PDB file of C-alpha atoms in Angstrom:
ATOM      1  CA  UNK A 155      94.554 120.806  47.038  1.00 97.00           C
ATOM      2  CA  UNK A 156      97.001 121.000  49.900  1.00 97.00           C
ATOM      3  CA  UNK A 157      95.074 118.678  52.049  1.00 97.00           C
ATOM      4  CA  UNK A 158      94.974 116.340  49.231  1.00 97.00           C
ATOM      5  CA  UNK A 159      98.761 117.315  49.259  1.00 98.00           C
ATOM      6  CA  UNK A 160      99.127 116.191  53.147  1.00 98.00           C
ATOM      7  CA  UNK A 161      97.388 113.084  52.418  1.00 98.00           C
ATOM      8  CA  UNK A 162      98.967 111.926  49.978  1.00 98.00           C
ATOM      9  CA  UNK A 163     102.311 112.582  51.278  1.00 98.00           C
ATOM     10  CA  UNK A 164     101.189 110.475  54.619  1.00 97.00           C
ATOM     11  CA  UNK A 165      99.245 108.115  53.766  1.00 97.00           C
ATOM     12  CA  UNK A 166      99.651 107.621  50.045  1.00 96.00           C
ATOM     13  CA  UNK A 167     101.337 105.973  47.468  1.00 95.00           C
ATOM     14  CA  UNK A 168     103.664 106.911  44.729  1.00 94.00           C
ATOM     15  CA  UNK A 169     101.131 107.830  42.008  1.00 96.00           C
ATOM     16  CA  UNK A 170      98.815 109.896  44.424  1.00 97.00           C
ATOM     17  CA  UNK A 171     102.016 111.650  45.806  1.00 97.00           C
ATOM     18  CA  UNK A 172     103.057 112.419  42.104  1.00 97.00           C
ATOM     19  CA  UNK A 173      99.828 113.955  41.558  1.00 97.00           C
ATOM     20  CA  UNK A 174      98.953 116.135  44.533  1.00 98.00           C
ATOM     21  CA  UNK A 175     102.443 117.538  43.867  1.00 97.00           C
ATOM     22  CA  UNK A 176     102.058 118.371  40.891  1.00 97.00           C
ATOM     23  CA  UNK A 177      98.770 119.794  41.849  1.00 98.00           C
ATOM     24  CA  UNK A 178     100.771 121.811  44.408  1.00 98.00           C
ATOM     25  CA  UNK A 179     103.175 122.843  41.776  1.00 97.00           C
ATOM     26  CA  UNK A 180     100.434 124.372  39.105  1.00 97.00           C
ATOM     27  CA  UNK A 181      98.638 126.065  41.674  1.00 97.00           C
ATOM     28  CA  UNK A 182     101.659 127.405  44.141  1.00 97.00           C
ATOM     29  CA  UNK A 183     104.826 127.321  42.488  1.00 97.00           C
ATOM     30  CA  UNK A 184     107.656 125.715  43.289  1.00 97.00           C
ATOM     31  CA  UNK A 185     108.126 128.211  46.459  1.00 97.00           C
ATOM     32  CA  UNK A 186     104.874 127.018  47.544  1.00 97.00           C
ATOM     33  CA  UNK A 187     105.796 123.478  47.155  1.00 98.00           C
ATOM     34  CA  UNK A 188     108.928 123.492  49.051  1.00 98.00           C
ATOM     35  CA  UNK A 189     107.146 125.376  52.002  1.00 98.00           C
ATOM     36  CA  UNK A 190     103.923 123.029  51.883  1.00 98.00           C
ATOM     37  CA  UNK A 191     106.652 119.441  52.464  1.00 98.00           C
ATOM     38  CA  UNK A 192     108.385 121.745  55.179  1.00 98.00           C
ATOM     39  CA  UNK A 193     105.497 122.250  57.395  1.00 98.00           C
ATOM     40  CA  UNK A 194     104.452 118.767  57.136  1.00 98.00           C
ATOM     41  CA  UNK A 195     108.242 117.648  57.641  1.00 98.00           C
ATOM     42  CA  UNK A 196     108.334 120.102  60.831  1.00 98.00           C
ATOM     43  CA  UNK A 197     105.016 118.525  62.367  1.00 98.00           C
ATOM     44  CA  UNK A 198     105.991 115.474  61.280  1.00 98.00           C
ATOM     45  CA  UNK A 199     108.835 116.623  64.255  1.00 98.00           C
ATOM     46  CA  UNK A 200     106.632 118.464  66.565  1.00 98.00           C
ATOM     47  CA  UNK A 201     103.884 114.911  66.790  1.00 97.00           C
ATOM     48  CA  UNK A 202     106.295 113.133  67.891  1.00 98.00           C
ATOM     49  CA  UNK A 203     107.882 115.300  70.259  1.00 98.00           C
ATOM     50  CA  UNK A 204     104.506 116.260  71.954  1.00 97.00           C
ATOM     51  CA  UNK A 205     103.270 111.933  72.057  1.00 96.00           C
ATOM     52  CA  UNK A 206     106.582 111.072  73.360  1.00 98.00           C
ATOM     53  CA  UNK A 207     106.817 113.604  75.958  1.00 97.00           C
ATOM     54  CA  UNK A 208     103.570 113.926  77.151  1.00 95.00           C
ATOM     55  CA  UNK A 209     103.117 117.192  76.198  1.00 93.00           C
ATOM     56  CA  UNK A 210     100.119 118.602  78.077  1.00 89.00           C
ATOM     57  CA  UNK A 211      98.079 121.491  76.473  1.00 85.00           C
ATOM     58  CA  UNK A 212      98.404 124.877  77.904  1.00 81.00           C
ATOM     59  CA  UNK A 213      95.732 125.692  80.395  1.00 82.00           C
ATOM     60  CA  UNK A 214      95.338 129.238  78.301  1.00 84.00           C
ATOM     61  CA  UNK A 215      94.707 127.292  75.325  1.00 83.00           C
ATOM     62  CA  UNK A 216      92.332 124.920  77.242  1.00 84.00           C
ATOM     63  CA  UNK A 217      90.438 128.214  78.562  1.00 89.00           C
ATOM     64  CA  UNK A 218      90.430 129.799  75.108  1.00 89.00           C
ATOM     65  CA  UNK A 219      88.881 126.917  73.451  1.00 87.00           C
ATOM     66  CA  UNK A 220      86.498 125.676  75.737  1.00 89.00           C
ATOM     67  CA  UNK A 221      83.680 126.434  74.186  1.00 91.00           C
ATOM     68  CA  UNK A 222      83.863 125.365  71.085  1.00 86.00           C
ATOM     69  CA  UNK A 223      85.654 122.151  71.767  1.00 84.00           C
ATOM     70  CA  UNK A 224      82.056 121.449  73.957  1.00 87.00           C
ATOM     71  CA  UNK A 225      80.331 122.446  70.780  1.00 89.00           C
ATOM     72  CA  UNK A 226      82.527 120.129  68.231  1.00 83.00           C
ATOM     73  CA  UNK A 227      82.391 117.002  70.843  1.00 83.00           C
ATOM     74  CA  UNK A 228      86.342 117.311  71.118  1.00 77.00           C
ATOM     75  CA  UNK A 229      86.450 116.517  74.229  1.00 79.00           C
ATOM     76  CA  UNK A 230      85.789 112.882  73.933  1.00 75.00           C
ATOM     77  CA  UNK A 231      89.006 112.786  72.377  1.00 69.00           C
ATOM     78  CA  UNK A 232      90.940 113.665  75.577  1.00 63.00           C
ATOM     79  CA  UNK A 233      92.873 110.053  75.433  1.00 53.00           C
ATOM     80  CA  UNK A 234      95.171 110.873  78.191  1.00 49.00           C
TER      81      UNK A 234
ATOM     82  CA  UNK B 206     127.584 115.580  48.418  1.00 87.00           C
ATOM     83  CA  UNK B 207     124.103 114.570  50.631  1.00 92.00           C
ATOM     84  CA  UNK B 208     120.994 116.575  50.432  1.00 96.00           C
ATOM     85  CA  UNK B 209     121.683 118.205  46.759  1.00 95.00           C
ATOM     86  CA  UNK B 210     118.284 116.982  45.553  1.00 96.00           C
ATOM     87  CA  UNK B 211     119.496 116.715  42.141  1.00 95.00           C
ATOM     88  CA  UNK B 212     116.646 114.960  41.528  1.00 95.00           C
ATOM     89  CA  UNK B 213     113.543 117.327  42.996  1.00 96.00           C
ATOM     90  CA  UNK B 214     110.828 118.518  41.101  1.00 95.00           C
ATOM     91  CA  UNK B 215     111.890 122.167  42.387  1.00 96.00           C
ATOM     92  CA  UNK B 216     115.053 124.423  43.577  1.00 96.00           C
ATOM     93  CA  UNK B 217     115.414 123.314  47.417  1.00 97.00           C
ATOM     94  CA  UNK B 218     116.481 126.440  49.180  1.00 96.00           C
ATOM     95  CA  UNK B 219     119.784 126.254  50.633  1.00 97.00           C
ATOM     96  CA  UNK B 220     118.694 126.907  54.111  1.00 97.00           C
ATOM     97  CA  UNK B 221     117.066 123.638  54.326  1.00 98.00           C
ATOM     98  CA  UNK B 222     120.146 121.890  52.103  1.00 98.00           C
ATOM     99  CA  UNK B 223     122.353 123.214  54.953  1.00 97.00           C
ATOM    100  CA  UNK B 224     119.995 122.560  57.731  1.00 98.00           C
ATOM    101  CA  UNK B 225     119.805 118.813  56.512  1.00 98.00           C
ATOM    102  CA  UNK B 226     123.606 118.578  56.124  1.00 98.00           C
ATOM    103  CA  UNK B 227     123.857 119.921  59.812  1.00 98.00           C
ATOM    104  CA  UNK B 228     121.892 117.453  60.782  1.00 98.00           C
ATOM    105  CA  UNK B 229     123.391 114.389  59.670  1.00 98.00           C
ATOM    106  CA  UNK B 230     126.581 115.526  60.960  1.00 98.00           C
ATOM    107  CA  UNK B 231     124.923 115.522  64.127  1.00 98.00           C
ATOM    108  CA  UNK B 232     123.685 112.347  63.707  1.00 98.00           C
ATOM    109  CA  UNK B 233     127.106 110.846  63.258  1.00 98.00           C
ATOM    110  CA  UNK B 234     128.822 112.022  65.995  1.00 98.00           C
ATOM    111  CA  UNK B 235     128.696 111.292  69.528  1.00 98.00           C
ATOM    112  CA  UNK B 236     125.596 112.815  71.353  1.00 98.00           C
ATOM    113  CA  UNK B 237     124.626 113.928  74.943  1.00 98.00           C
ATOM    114  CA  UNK B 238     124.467 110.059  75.965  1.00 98.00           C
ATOM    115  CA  UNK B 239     124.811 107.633  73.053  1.00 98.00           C
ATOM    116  CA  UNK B 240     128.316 107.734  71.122  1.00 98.00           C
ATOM    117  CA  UNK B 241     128.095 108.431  66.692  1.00 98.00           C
ATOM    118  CA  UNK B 242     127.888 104.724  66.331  1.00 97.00           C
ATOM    119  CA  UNK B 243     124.592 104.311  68.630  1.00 98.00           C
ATOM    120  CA  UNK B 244     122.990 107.228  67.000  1.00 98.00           C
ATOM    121  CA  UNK B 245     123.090 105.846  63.803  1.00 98.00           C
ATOM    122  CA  UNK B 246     121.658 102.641  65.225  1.00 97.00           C
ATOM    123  CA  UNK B 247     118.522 104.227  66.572  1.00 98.00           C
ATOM    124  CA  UNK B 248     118.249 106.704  63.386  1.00 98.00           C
ATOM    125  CA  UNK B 249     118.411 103.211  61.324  1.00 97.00           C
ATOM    126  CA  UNK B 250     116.070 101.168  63.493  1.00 97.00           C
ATOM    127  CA  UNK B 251     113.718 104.237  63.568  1.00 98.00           C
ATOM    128  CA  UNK B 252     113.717 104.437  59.401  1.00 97.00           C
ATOM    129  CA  UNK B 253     113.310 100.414  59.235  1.00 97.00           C
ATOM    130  CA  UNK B 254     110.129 100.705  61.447  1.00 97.00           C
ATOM    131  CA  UNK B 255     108.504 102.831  59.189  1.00 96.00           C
ATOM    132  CA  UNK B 256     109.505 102.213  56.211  1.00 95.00           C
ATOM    133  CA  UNK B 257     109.922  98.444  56.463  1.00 93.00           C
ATOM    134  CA  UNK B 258     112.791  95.972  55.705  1.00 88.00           C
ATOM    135  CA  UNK B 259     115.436  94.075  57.579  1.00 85.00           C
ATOM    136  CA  UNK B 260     116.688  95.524  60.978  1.00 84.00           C
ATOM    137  CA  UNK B 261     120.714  95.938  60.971  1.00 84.00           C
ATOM    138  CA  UNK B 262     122.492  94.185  63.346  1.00 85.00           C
ATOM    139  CA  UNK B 263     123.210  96.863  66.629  1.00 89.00           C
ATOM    140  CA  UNK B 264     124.426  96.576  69.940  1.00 90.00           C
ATOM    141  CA  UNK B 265     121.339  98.672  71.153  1.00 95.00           C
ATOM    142  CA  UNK B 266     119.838  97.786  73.851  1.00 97.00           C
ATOM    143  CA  UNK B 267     116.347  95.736  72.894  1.00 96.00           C
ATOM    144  CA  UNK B 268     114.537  98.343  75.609  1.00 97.00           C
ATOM    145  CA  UNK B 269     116.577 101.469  73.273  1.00 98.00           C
ATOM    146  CA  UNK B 270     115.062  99.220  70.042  1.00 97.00           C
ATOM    147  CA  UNK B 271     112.171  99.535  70.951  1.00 97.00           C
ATOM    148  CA  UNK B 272     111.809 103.478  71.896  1.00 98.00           C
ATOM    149  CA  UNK B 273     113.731 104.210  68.353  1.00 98.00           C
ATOM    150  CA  UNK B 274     110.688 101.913  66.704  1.00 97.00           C
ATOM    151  CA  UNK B 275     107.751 103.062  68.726  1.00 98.00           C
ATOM    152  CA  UNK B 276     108.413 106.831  68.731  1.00 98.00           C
ATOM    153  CA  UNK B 277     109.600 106.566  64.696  1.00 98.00           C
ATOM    154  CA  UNK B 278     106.238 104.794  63.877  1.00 97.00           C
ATOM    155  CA  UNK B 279     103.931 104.660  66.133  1.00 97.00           C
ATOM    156  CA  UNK B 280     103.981 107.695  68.299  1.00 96.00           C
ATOM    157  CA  UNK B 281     100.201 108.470  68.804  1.00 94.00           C
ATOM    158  CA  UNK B 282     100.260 105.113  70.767  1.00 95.00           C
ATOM    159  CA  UNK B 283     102.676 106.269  73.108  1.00 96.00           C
ATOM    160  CA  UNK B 284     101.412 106.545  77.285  1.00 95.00           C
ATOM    161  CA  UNK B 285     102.611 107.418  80.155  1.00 96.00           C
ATOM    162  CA  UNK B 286     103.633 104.197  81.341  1.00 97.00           C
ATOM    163  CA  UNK B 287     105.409 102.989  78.456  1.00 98.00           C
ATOM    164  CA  UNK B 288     107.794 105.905  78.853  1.00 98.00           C
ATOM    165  CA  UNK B 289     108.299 105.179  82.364  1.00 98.00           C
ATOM    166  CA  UNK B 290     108.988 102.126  81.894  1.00 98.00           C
ATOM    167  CA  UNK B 291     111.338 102.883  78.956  1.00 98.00           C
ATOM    168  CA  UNK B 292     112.796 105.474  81.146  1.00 98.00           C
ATOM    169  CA  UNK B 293     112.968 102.424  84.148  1.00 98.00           C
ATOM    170  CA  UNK B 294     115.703 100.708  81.699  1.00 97.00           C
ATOM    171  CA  UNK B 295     117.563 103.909  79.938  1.00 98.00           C
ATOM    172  CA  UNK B 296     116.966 107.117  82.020  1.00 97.00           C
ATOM    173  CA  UNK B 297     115.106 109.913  80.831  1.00 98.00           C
ATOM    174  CA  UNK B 298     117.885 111.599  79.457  1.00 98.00           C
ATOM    175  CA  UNK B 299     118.804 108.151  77.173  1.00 98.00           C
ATOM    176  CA  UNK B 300     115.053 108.505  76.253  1.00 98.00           C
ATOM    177  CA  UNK B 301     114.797 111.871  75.260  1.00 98.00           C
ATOM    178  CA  UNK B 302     117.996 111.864  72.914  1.00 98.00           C
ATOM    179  CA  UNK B 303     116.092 109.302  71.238  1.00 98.00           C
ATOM    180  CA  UNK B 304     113.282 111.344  70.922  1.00 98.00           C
ATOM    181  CA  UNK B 305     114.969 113.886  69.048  1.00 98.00           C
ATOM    182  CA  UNK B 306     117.265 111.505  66.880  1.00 98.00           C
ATOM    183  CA  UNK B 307     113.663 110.135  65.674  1.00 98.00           C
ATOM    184  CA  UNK B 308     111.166 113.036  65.458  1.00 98.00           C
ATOM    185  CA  UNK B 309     113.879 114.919  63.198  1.00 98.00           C
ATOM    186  CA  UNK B 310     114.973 112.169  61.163  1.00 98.00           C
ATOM    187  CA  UNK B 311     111.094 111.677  60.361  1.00 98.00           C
ATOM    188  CA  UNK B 312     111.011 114.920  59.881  1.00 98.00           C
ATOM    189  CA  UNK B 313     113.787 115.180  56.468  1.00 98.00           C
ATOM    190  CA  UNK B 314     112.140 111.435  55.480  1.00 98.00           C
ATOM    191  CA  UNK B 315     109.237 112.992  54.914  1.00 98.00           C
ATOM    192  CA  UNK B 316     110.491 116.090  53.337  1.00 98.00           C
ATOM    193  CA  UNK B 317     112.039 113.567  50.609  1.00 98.00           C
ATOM    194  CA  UNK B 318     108.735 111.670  50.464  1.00 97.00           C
ATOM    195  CA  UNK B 319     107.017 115.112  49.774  1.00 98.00           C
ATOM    196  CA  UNK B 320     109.083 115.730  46.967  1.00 98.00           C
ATOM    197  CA  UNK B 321     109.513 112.361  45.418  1.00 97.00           C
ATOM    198  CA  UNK B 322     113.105 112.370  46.222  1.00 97.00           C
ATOM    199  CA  UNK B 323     114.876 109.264  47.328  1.00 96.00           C
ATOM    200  CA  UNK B 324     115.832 108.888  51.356  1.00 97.00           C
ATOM    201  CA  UNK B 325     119.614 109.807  51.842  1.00 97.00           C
ATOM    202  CA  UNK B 326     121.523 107.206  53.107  1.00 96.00           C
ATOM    203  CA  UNK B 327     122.435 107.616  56.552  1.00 97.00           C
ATOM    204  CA  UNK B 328     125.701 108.943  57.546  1.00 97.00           C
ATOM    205  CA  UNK B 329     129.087 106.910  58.470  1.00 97.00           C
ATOM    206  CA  UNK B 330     129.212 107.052  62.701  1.00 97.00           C
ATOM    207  CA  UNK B 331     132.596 109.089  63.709  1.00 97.00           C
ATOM    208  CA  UNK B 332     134.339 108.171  67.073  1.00 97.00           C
ATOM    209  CA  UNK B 333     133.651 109.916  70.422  1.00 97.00           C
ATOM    210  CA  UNK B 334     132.432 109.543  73.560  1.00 97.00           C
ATOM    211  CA  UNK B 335     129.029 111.126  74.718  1.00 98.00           C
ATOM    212  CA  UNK B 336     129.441 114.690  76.875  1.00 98.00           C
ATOM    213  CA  UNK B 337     127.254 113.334  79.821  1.00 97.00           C
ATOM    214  CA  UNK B 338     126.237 116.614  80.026  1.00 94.00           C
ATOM    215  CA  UNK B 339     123.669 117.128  82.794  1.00 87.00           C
ATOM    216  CA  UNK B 340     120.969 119.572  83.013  1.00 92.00           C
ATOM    217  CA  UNK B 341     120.207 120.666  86.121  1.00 92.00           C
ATOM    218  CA  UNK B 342     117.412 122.889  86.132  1.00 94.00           C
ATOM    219  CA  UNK B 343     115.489 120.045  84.858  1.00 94.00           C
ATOM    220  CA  UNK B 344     112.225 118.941  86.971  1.00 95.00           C
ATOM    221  CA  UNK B 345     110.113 116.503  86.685  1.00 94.00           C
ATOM    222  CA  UNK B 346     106.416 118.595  85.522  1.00 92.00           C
ATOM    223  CA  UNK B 347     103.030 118.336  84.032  1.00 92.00           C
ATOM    224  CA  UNK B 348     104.629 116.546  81.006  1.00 95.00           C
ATOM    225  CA  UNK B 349     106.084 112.860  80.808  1.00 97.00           C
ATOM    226  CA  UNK B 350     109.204 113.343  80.875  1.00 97.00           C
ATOM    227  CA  UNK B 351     111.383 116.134  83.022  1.00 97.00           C
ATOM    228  CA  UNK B 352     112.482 119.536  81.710  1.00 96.00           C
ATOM    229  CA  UNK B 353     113.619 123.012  82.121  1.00 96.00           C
ATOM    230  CA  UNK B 354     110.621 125.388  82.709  1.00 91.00           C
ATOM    231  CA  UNK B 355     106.552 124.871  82.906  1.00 85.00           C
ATOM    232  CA  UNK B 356     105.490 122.344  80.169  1.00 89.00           C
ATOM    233  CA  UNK B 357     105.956 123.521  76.919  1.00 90.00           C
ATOM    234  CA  UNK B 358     106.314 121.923  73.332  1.00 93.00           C
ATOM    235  CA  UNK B 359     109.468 124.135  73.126  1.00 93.00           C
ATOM    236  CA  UNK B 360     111.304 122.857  76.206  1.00 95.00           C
ATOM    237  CA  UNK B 361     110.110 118.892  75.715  1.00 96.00           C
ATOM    238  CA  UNK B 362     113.631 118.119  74.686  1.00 97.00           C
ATOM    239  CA  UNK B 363     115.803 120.878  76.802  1.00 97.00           C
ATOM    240  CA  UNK B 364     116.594 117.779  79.617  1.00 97.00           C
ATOM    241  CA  UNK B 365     119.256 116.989  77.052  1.00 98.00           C
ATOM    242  CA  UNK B 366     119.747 120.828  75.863  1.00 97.00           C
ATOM    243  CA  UNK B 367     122.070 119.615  72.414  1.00 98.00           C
ATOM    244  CA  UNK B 368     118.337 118.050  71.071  1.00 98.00           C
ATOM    245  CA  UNK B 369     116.582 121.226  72.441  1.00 97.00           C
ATOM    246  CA  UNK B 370     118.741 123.109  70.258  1.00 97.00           C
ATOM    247  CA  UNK B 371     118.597 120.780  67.029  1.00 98.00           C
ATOM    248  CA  UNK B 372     114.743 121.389  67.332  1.00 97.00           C
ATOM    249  CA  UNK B 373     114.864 124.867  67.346  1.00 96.00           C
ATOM    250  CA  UNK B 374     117.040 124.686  64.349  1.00 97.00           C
ATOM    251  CA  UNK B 375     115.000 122.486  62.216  1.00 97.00           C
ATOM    252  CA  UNK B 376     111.735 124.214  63.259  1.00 96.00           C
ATOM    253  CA  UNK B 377     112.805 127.640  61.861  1.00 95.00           C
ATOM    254  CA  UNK B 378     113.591 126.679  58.261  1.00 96.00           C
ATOM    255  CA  UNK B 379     111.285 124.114  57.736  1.00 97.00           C
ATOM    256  CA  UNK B 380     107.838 126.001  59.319  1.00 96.00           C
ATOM    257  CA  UNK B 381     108.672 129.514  61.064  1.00 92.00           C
ATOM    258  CA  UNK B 382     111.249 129.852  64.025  1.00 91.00           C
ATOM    259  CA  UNK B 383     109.707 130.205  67.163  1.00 92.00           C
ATOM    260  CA  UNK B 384     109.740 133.736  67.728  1.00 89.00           C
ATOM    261  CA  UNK B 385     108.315 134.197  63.985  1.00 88.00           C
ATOM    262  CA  UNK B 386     105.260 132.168  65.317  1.00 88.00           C
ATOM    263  CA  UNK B 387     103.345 135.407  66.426  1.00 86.00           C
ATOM    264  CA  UNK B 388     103.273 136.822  63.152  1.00 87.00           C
ATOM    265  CA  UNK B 389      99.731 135.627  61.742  1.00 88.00           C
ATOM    266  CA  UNK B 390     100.022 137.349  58.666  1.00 86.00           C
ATOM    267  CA  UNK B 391     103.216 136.136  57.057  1.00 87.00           C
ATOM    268  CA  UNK B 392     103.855 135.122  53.398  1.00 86.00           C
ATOM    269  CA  UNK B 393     106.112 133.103  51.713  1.00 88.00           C
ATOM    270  CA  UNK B 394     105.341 130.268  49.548  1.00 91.00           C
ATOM    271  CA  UNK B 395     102.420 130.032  51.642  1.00 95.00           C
ATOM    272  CA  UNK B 396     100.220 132.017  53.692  1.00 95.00           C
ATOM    273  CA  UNK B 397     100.234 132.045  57.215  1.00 96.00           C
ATOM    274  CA  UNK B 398      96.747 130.136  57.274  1.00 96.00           C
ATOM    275  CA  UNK B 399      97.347 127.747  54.431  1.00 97.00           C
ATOM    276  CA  UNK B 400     100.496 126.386  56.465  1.00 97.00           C
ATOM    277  CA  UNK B 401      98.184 125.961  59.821  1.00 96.00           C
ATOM    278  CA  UNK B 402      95.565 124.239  57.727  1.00 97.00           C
ATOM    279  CA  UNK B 403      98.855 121.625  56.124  1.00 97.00           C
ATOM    280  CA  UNK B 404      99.687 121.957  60.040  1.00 97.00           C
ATOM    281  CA  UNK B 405      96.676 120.760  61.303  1.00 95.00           C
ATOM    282  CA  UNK B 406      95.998 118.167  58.551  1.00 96.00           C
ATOM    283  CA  UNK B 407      99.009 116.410  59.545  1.00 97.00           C
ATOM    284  CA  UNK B 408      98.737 116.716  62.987  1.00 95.00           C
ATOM    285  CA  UNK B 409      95.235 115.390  62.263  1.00 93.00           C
ATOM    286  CA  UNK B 410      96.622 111.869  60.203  1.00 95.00           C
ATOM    287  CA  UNK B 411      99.116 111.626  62.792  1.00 94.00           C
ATOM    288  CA  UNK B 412      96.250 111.807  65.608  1.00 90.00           C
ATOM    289  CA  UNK B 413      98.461 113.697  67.718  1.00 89.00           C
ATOM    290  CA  UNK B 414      96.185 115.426  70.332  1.00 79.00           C
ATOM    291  CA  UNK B 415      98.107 118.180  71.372  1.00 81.00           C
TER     292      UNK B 415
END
């Protein structure tokens, strides 16, 4: 339900919006509906930030997560 | 008065009212190094790239144009040399007010998107001349553009410190403030894993790969 929610809200169109947030709405509240659009307002933010910047990511994070990123194939998507 | 979301679904917390309201002031007045006027420019010619329509007339720079377009609505195809060479034309500094003029108005667009609520019409420029205001403990670093510090998603605007700040205050209400970040097991509307999974779903869509 909330990545219906994200999807909708990105990529969809007025109907599908209207629905995931309603869906949102039964199942979370109106607390949880309001916190769901921040975070995808705020990383709406953050994307854009990091791709115009250049942000790097964190050799700890690189070290961390080496080993499954070899065993998801998430490497190949190392486009810088 | 802007940002009442009379018409939401749902009670809007006043934090966020406030935070939006803060922001559009912002917006109108003169920045780090573009003046009220120029600000709304690039906040308009970033909306009209994503959301379609007719550009406004501006005295923008095309070079400006096109950063306010490309890092409104098409960020993930942003490199390294593109920046340069936007950088080449305007200066880092130029570039990197854009940056956060953009990423934050995207940031309330899609908050109205989210919940159904039309876009507020952006604000009336006031006079005043930009500060100028240099930052010199910026460096040049593992990221594309210079700032204070190692590289850090945190920092990416603190070469003009006034959009560093408007980050940080847009980040808190809207996700968790940056200090909040450690705590894994905090509830509100959501839990602390349901707003990393709508976290990494959008980051996903986006196909923002850091």
């Amino acid at each position: 339900m909330l990545l219906d929610f994200v999807d909708a809200v990105l990529t969809g169109d007025d109907w599908q919006r209207r629905e995931a947030r309603t869906a949102v709405l039964d199942t979370l509240g109106p607390t949880g509906l309001v916190d769901a659009a921040g975070v995808v307002a705020n990383f709406e933010m953050m994307n854009r930030i990091a791709d115009a910047t250049g942000m790097p990511v964190g050799k700890g994070t690189l070290r961390r997560t080496a080993d499954w990123r070899a065993r998801l194939g998430l490497d190949r998507f190392n486009h810088l | 008065m802007p940002f009442d979301f009379a018409s939401a679904p749902v009670e809007v917390r006043t934090d966020i009212r406030r935070l939006f309201r803060r922001e559009w002031d912002r917006l109108s007045l003169a920045g780090t190094w573009w003046s009220g006027r120029e600000r709304v420019d690039i906040a308009g010619a970033a909306r009209t790239a994503r959301f379609g329509g007719e550009r406004s007339p501006s005295a923008l720079s095309s070079v400006a144009m096109e950063a306010a377009e490309t890092t409104s609505a098409r960020p993930a195809s942003i490199r390294k040399e593109w920046v340069e060479r936007v950088a080449e034309e305007i200066g880092f500094p130029r570039y990197v007010e854009i940056v956060g003029i953009t990423s934050r108005l995207a940031a309330i667009d899609t908050f109205h998107q989210a919940l159904g609520v039309e876009l507020e019409q952006l604000p009336d420029p006031e006079p005043g001349k930009p500060s100028h205001s240099q930052e010199p403990q910026a460096r040049a670093g593992a990221a594309w553009v210079p700032m204070v510090g190692g590289a850090s998603i945190t920092q990416a605007l603190s070469l003009v410190d006034a959009e560093a700040t408007a980050q940080e205050d847009m980040h808190g209400p809207l996700y968790l403030t940056y200090e909040g970040m450690a705590e894994l097991d905090y509830v509100g509307g959501l839990s602390r894993a349901q707003m990393e999974l709508v976290a990494a779903r959008t980051s996903a869509i986006n196909e923002c790969f850091y």
